[in-house]
Amino acid sequence: MLATLIKPRDELITISEDATIEDALALFEEYTSFRAIPILDASGQLFRGAIYKMHIYQYLMNQGDRSLPVTAMMRNMTKFIGINATFFELLFNMRDLPFISILDEDNHFLSIITHSRLMDLFAQSLQTDEGRYTLTLLTDGERGSLEKAAKIISRYTIISSSMTINPDDNPRTVRILFTLPDSVDEGTLSKIIRVLSRKGFHLESLEDLHKQSYL
């Protein structure tokens, strides 16, 4: 699973622990979209941490010494997972990081998985090639809500993908997202929505993936 998300090593920019803050600044100015860069040991095998563009700029605004090694501003020294980690380990360890480092079976630095790549995966899981509509249903947290809604929808069509989220951290306001295939027409969609409504599901939003706009 993780192997499909890893950025190829030959496309990766890293910096050695022996480099200076000035060296790191030059990299950030060359690769302007980067928020952080992995720091490796002198052998290029061991992950040491990361250095952030924002921290460098803040440091230089206070007249910081550019000749210091990058390790003086190193962060995220323990933010890494193994290549055999589960998807949930990836998800909960990455959180708000721009990337997380991946180590091989010998604990050597392998590469990284970026936050944007993880977000792309979630987007792809909802906006499949065959997907047409994504319904977001608000539930009351009743046991079996996912199965109940899926059973209703399955009377009319297959389900391309589904996901449950709880942005309010409230068991009584759990959302269920269903992506329906391209074969679903507006008439069938209307029937599905009507039945779901009668069974107590509130349609919070409906997205037409062909139009990429909320209805």
PDB file of C-alpha atoms in Angstrom:
ATOM      1  CA  MET A   1       0.000   0.000   0.000  1.00  0.00           C
ATOM      2  CA  LEU A   2       2.632   2.571   1.042  1.00  0.00           C
ATOM      3  CA  ALA A   3       4.882   1.722  -1.892  1.00  0.00           C
ATOM      4  CA  THR A   4       2.325   3.174  -4.309  1.00  0.00           C
ATOM      5  CA  LEU A   5       2.357   6.515  -2.464  1.00  0.00           C
ATOM      6  CA  ILE A   6       6.116   6.956  -2.071  1.00  0.00           C
ATOM      7  CA  LYS A   7       7.829   9.690  -4.044  1.00  0.00           C
ATOM      8  CA  PRO A   8      10.566   8.146  -6.241  1.00  0.00           C
ATOM      9  CA  ARG A   9      13.993   8.628  -4.667  1.00  0.00           C
ATOM     10  CA  ASP A  10      15.460  10.066  -7.884  1.00  0.00           C
ATOM     11  CA  GLU A  11      12.825  12.844  -7.759  1.00  0.00           C
ATOM     12  CA  LEU A  12      13.522  13.670  -4.132  1.00  0.00           C
ATOM     13  CA  ILE A  13      15.482  16.678  -2.851  1.00  0.00           C
ATOM     14  CA  THR A  14      17.319  16.134   0.435  1.00  0.00           C
ATOM     15  CA  ILE A  15      20.054  17.960   2.314  1.00  0.00           C
ATOM     16  CA  SER A  16      23.002  16.626   4.287  1.00  0.00           C
ATOM     17  CA  GLU A  17      23.438  17.244   8.002  1.00  0.00           C
ATOM     18  CA  ASP A  18      26.772  18.856   7.078  1.00  0.00           C
ATOM     19  CA  ALA A  19      25.097  21.565   4.974  1.00  0.00           C
ATOM     20  CA  THR A  20      24.550  25.085   6.254  1.00  0.00           C
ATOM     21  CA  ILE A  21      21.390  27.117   6.683  1.00  0.00           C
ATOM     22  CA  GLU A  22      22.600  29.150   3.691  1.00  0.00           C
ATOM     23  CA  ASP A  23      22.655  25.928   1.629  1.00  0.00           C
ATOM     24  CA  ALA A  24      19.114  25.095   2.715  1.00  0.00           C
ATOM     25  CA  LEU A  25      17.929  28.599   1.847  1.00  0.00           C
ATOM     26  CA  ALA A  26      19.359  28.209  -1.670  1.00  0.00           C
ATOM     27  CA  LEU A  27      17.377  24.994  -2.135  1.00  0.00           C
ATOM     28  CA  PHE A  28      14.144  26.597  -0.973  1.00  0.00           C
ATOM     29  CA  GLU A  29      14.691  29.500  -3.349  1.00  0.00           C
ATOM     30  CA  GLU A  30      15.249  27.050  -6.220  1.00  0.00           C
ATOM     31  CA  TYR A  31      12.301  24.826  -5.294  1.00  0.00           C
ATOM     32  CA  THR A  32       9.826  27.488  -4.262  1.00  0.00           C
ATOM     33  CA  SER A  33       6.889  25.133  -3.638  1.00  0.00           C
ATOM     34  CA  PHE A  34       8.726  23.206  -0.900  1.00  0.00           C
ATOM     35  CA  ARG A  35       7.690  23.781   2.721  1.00  0.00           C
ATOM     36  CA  ALA A  36      10.333  21.462   4.196  1.00  0.00           C
ATOM     37  CA  ILE A  37      13.290  19.327   3.136  1.00  0.00           C
ATOM     38  CA  PRO A  38      14.482  16.034   4.711  1.00  0.00           C
ATOM     39  CA  ILE A  39      17.867  16.121   6.435  1.00  0.00           C
ATOM     40  CA  LEU A  40      20.014  12.968   6.071  1.00  0.00           C
ATOM     41  CA  ASP A  41      23.271  11.991   7.709  1.00  0.00           C
ATOM     42  CA  ALA A  42      26.532  12.350   5.785  1.00  0.00           C
ATOM     43  CA  SER A  43      26.173   8.844   4.325  1.00  0.00           C
ATOM     44  CA  GLY A  44      22.739   9.643   2.914  1.00  0.00           C
ATOM     45  CA  GLN A  45      21.347   6.541   4.632  1.00  0.00           C
ATOM     46  CA  LEU A  46      19.888   7.780   7.926  1.00  0.00           C
ATOM     47  CA  PHE A  47      17.033  10.212   8.416  1.00  0.00           C
ATOM     48  CA  ARG A  48      17.911  12.966  10.873  1.00  0.00           C
ATOM     49  CA  GLY A  49      14.912  15.309  10.656  1.00  0.00           C
ATOM     50  CA  ALA A  50      13.555  18.130   8.499  1.00  0.00           C
ATOM     51  CA  ILE A  51      14.229  21.807   7.993  1.00  0.00           C
ATOM     52  CA  TYR A  52      11.366  24.211   7.255  1.00  0.00           C
ATOM     53  CA  LYS A  53      11.392  27.227   4.956  1.00  0.00           C
ATOM     54  CA  MET A  54       9.274  29.242   7.384  1.00  0.00           C
ATOM     55  CA  HIS A  55      11.713  28.658  10.239  1.00  0.00           C
ATOM     56  CA  ILE A  56      14.653  29.790   8.108  1.00  0.00           C
ATOM     57  CA  TYR A  57      12.920  33.027   7.136  1.00  0.00           C
ATOM     58  CA  GLN A  58      11.973  33.736  10.742  1.00  0.00           C
ATOM     59  CA  TYR A  59      15.541  33.010  11.817  1.00  0.00           C
ATOM     60  CA  LEU A  60      17.053  35.317   9.194  1.00  0.00           C
ATOM     61  CA  MET A  61      14.667  38.135  10.077  1.00  0.00           C
ATOM     62  CA  ASN A  62      16.296  38.049  13.513  1.00  0.00           C
ATOM     63  CA  GLN A  63      19.760  38.280  11.953  1.00  0.00           C
ATOM     64  CA  GLY A  64      20.542  34.604  12.468  1.00  0.00           C
ATOM     65  CA  ASP A  65      23.880  33.124  11.423  1.00  0.00           C
ATOM     66  CA  ARG A  66      23.533  31.555   7.961  1.00  0.00           C
ATOM     67  CA  SER A  67      26.746  29.550   8.395  1.00  0.00           C
ATOM     68  CA  LEU A  68      25.331  27.303  11.121  1.00  0.00           C
ATOM     69  CA  PRO A  69      24.576  23.688  10.147  1.00  0.00           C
ATOM     70  CA  VAL A  70      21.019  22.803   9.216  1.00  0.00           C
ATOM     71  CA  THR A  71      20.830  20.599  12.303  1.00  0.00           C
ATOM     72  CA  ALA A  72      20.609  23.806  14.353  1.00  0.00           C
ATOM     73  CA  MET A  73      17.089  24.253  12.977  1.00  0.00           C
ATOM     74  CA  MET A  74      16.147  20.595  12.654  1.00  0.00           C
ATOM     75  CA  ARG A  75      12.576  19.460  13.412  1.00  0.00           C
ATOM     76  CA  ASN A  76      10.510  16.246  13.214  1.00  0.00           C
ATOM     77  CA  MET A  77      13.377  13.951  14.235  1.00  0.00           C
ATOM     78  CA  THR A  78      10.952  11.187  15.242  1.00  0.00           C
ATOM     79  CA  LYS A  79       8.468  11.705  12.415  1.00  0.00           C
ATOM     80  CA  PHE A  80       8.979   8.612  10.279  1.00  0.00           C
ATOM     81  CA  ILE A  81       7.376   5.218   9.666  1.00  0.00           C
ATOM     82  CA  GLY A  82       8.557   1.911   8.245  1.00  0.00           C
ATOM     83  CA  ILE A  83       7.827   0.713   4.738  1.00  0.00           C
ATOM     84  CA  ASN A  84       5.611  -2.035   6.209  1.00  0.00           C
ATOM     85  CA  ALA A  85       3.512   0.372   8.285  1.00  0.00           C
ATOM     86  CA  THR A  86      -0.245   0.268   7.873  1.00  0.00           C
ATOM     87  CA  PHE A  87      -2.279   2.956   6.151  1.00  0.00           C
ATOM     88  CA  PHE A  88      -3.657   4.047   9.527  1.00  0.00           C
ATOM     89  CA  GLU A  89      -0.138   4.462  10.899  1.00  0.00           C
ATOM     90  CA  LEU A  90       0.622   6.694   7.919  1.00  0.00           C
ATOM     91  CA  LEU A  91      -2.545   8.708   8.408  1.00  0.00           C
ATOM     92  CA  PHE A  92      -2.172   9.327  12.122  1.00  0.00           C
ATOM     93  CA  ASN A  93       1.566   9.975  12.059  1.00  0.00           C
ATOM     94  CA  MET A  94       1.451  12.429   9.176  1.00  0.00           C
ATOM     95  CA  ARG A  95      -1.422  14.661  10.361  1.00  0.00           C
ATOM     96  CA  ASP A  96      -0.345  18.245   9.537  1.00  0.00           C
ATOM     97  CA  LEU A  97       3.166  17.429   8.281  1.00  0.00           C
ATOM     98  CA  PRO A  98       4.136  18.406   4.722  1.00  0.00           C
ATOM     99  CA  PHE A  99       5.677  14.932   4.361  1.00  0.00           C
ATOM    100  CA  ILE A 100       6.636  11.907   6.404  1.00  0.00           C
ATOM    101  CA  SER A 101       9.847   9.946   5.895  1.00  0.00           C
ATOM    102  CA  ILE A 102       9.732   6.238   5.067  1.00  0.00           C
ATOM    103  CA  LEU A 103      12.421   3.852   6.311  1.00  0.00           C
ATOM    104  CA  ASP A 104      13.219   0.464   4.813  1.00  0.00           C
ATOM    105  CA  GLU A 105      13.552  -2.827   6.713  1.00  0.00           C
ATOM    106  CA  ASP A 106      17.089  -1.849   7.802  1.00  0.00           C
ATOM    107  CA  ASN A 107      15.875   1.530   9.126  1.00  0.00           C
ATOM    108  CA  HIS A 108      17.624   3.325   6.285  1.00  0.00           C
ATOM    109  CA  PHE A 109      15.961   6.326   4.677  1.00  0.00           C
ATOM    110  CA  LEU A 110      13.984   5.193   1.661  1.00  0.00           C
ATOM    111  CA  SER A 111      11.962   8.211   0.570  1.00  0.00           C
ATOM    112  CA  ILE A 112       8.948  10.280   1.629  1.00  0.00           C
ATOM    113  CA  ILE A 113       5.184  10.406   1.248  1.00  0.00           C
ATOM    114  CA  THR A 114       3.899  13.935   0.816  1.00  0.00           C
ATOM    115  CA  HIS A 115       0.759  15.360   2.356  1.00  0.00           C
ATOM    116  CA  SER A 116      -0.492  16.326  -1.119  1.00  0.00           C
ATOM    117  CA  ARG A 117      -0.092  12.727  -2.347  1.00  0.00           C
ATOM    118  CA  LEU A 118      -2.164  11.482   0.563  1.00  0.00           C
ATOM    119  CA  MET A 119      -4.861  14.054  -0.184  1.00  0.00           C
ATOM    120  CA  ASP A 120      -4.828  12.983  -3.839  1.00  0.00           C
ATOM    121  CA  LEU A 121      -5.521   9.427  -2.699  1.00  0.00           C
ATOM    122  CA  PHE A 122      -8.592  10.532  -0.749  1.00  0.00           C
ATOM    123  CA  ALA A 123      -9.812  12.560  -3.703  1.00  0.00           C
ATOM    124  CA  GLN A 124      -9.351   9.617  -6.056  1.00  0.00           C
ATOM    125  CA  SER A 125     -11.256   7.338  -3.696  1.00  0.00           C
ATOM    126  CA  LEU A 126     -14.306   9.608  -4.058  1.00  0.00           C
ATOM    127  CA  GLN A 127     -13.892  10.859  -7.615  1.00  0.00           C
ATOM    128  CA  THR A 128     -13.374   7.563  -9.384  1.00  0.00           C
ATOM    129  CA  ASP A 129     -13.187   7.379 -13.190  1.00  0.00           C
ATOM    130  CA  GLU A 130     -16.636   5.817 -13.176  1.00  0.00           C
ATOM    131  CA  GLY A 131     -18.080   8.189 -10.566  1.00  0.00           C
ATOM    132  CA  ARG A 132     -20.790  10.737 -11.345  1.00  0.00           C
ATOM    133  CA  TYR A 133     -22.403  11.935  -8.104  1.00  0.00           C
ATOM    134  CA  THR A 134     -21.116  12.144  -4.542  1.00  0.00           C
ATOM    135  CA  LEU A 135     -23.779  12.321  -1.832  1.00  0.00           C
ATOM    136  CA  THR A 136     -22.939  13.503   1.688  1.00  0.00           C
ATOM    137  CA  LEU A 137     -25.510  12.188   4.168  1.00  0.00           C
ATOM    138  CA  LEU A 138     -25.863  13.475   7.710  1.00  0.00           C
ATOM    139  CA  THR A 139     -26.803  10.691  10.140  1.00  0.00           C
ATOM    140  CA  ASP A 140     -27.965  10.684  13.747  1.00  0.00           C
ATOM    141  CA  GLY A 141     -25.267   8.223  14.749  1.00  0.00           C
ATOM    142  CA  GLU A 142     -27.658   5.304  14.943  1.00  0.00           C
ATOM    143  CA  ARG A 143     -25.981   1.908  14.854  1.00  0.00           C
ATOM    144  CA  GLY A 144     -26.044   0.389  11.377  1.00  0.00           C
ATOM    145  CA  SER A 145     -26.528   3.710   9.538  1.00  0.00           C
ATOM    146  CA  LEU A 146     -23.844   2.925   6.965  1.00  0.00           C
ATOM    147  CA  GLU A 147     -25.274  -0.498   6.189  1.00  0.00           C
ATOM    148  CA  LYS A 148     -28.822   0.878   6.055  1.00  0.00           C
ATOM    149  CA  ALA A 149     -27.950   3.681   3.635  1.00  0.00           C
ATOM    150  CA  ALA A 150     -25.825   1.370   1.474  1.00  0.00           C
ATOM    151  CA  LYS A 151     -28.677  -1.154   1.261  1.00  0.00           C
ATOM    152  CA  ILE A 152     -31.101   1.544   0.086  1.00  0.00           C
ATOM    153  CA  ILE A 153     -28.713   2.838  -2.589  1.00  0.00           C
ATOM    154  CA  SER A 154     -27.859  -0.692  -3.746  1.00  0.00           C
ATOM    155  CA  ARG A 155     -31.497  -1.234  -4.741  1.00  0.00           C
ATOM    156  CA  TYR A 156     -30.926   1.202  -7.601  1.00  0.00           C
ATOM    157  CA  THR A 157     -27.223   1.123  -8.429  1.00  0.00           C
ATOM    158  CA  ILE A 158     -23.826  -0.139  -7.449  1.00  0.00           C
ATOM    159  CA  ILE A 159     -21.715   2.080  -5.152  1.00  0.00           C
ATOM    160  CA  SER A 160     -18.397   3.258  -6.617  1.00  0.00           C
ATOM    161  CA  SER A 161     -16.955   4.242  -3.211  1.00  0.00           C
ATOM    162  CA  SER A 162     -17.967   5.209   0.306  1.00  0.00           C
ATOM    163  CA  MET A 163     -16.413   6.919   3.317  1.00  0.00           C
ATOM    164  CA  THR A 164     -17.526   7.984   6.794  1.00  0.00           C
ATOM    165  CA  ILE A 165     -16.235  11.172   8.420  1.00  0.00           C
ATOM    166  CA  ASN A 166     -16.882  12.882  11.725  1.00  0.00           C
ATOM    167  CA  PRO A 167     -15.657  16.498  11.422  1.00  0.00           C
ATOM    168  CA  ASP A 168     -17.624  17.653  14.472  1.00  0.00           C
ATOM    169  CA  ASP A 169     -16.284  14.827  16.668  1.00  0.00           C
ATOM    170  CA  ASN A 170     -19.887  14.096  17.557  1.00  0.00           C
ATOM    171  CA  PRO A 171     -21.302  10.570  17.136  1.00  0.00           C
ATOM    172  CA  ARG A 172     -24.716  12.063  16.348  1.00  0.00           C
ATOM    173  CA  THR A 173     -23.503  14.062  13.345  1.00  0.00           C
ATOM    174  CA  VAL A 174     -21.478  11.480  11.433  1.00  0.00           C
ATOM    175  CA  ARG A 175     -21.361  12.025   7.676  1.00  0.00           C
ATOM    176  CA  ILE A 176     -21.406   9.237   5.110  1.00  0.00           C
ATOM    177  CA  LEU A 177     -20.127   9.949   1.594  1.00  0.00           C
ATOM    178  CA  PHE A 178     -21.246   7.752  -1.291  1.00  0.00           C
ATOM    179  CA  THR A 179     -19.985   8.080  -4.851  1.00  0.00           C
ATOM    180  CA  LEU A 180     -22.417   6.740  -7.446  1.00  0.00           C
ATOM    181  CA  PRO A 181     -21.367   5.581 -10.917  1.00  0.00           C
ATOM    182  CA  ASP A 182     -21.707   7.350 -14.222  1.00  0.00           C
ATOM    183  CA  SER A 183     -24.642   5.091 -15.159  1.00  0.00           C
ATOM    184  CA  VAL A 184     -26.914   6.833 -12.618  1.00  0.00           C
ATOM    185  CA  ASP A 185     -29.223   9.316 -14.334  1.00  0.00           C
ATOM    186  CA  GLU A 186     -31.048  12.203 -12.691  1.00  0.00           C
ATOM    187  CA  GLY A 187     -34.266  10.236 -12.350  1.00  0.00           C
ATOM    188  CA  THR A 188     -32.596   7.387 -10.484  1.00  0.00           C
ATOM    189  CA  LEU A 189     -30.679   9.886  -8.365  1.00  0.00           C
ATOM    190  CA  SER A 190     -33.929  11.604  -7.361  1.00  0.00           C
ATOM    191  CA  LYS A 191     -35.470   8.268  -6.321  1.00  0.00           C
ATOM    192  CA  ILE A 192     -32.441   7.421  -4.189  1.00  0.00           C
ATOM    193  CA  ILE A 193     -32.507  10.799  -2.452  1.00  0.00           C
ATOM    194  CA  ARG A 194     -36.255  10.577  -1.779  1.00  0.00           C
ATOM    195  CA  VAL A 195     -35.990   7.126  -0.207  1.00  0.00           C
ATOM    196  CA  LEU A 196     -32.971   8.093   1.868  1.00  0.00           C
ATOM    197  CA  SER A 197     -34.855  11.156   3.133  1.00  0.00           C
ATOM    198  CA  ARG A 198     -37.884   9.042   4.107  1.00  0.00           C
ATOM    199  CA  LYS A 199     -35.584   6.707   6.038  1.00  0.00           C
ATOM    200  CA  GLY A 200     -34.148   9.573   8.096  1.00  0.00           C
ATOM    201  CA  PHE A 201     -30.997  10.500   6.168  1.00  0.00           C
ATOM    202  CA  HIS A 202     -30.443  14.214   5.574  1.00  0.00           C
ATOM    203  CA  LEU A 203     -28.723  15.082   2.290  1.00  0.00           C
ATOM    204  CA  GLU A 204     -26.114  17.649   3.346  1.00  0.00           C
ATOM    205  CA  SER A 205     -24.585  18.108  -0.097  1.00  0.00           C
ATOM    206  CA  LEU A 206     -24.639  16.652  -3.583  1.00  0.00           C
ATOM    207  CA  GLU A 207     -21.760  17.030  -6.014  1.00  0.00           C
ATOM    208  CA  ASP A 208     -21.867  16.373  -9.728  1.00  0.00           C
ATOM    209  CA  LEU A 209     -18.329  15.185 -10.452  1.00  0.00           C
ATOM    210  CA  HIS A 210     -18.738  15.976 -14.152  1.00  0.00           C
ATOM    211  CA  LYS A 211     -19.451  19.606 -13.379  1.00  0.00           C
ATOM    212  CA  GLN A 212     -17.216  19.789 -10.266  1.00  0.00           C
ATOM    213  CA  SER A 213     -19.762  22.040  -8.601  1.00  0.00           C
ATOM    214  CA  TYR A 214     -22.068  21.623  -5.601  1.00  0.00           C
ATOM    215  CA  LEU A 215     -25.787  21.370  -6.247  1.00  0.00           C
TER     216      LEU A 215
END
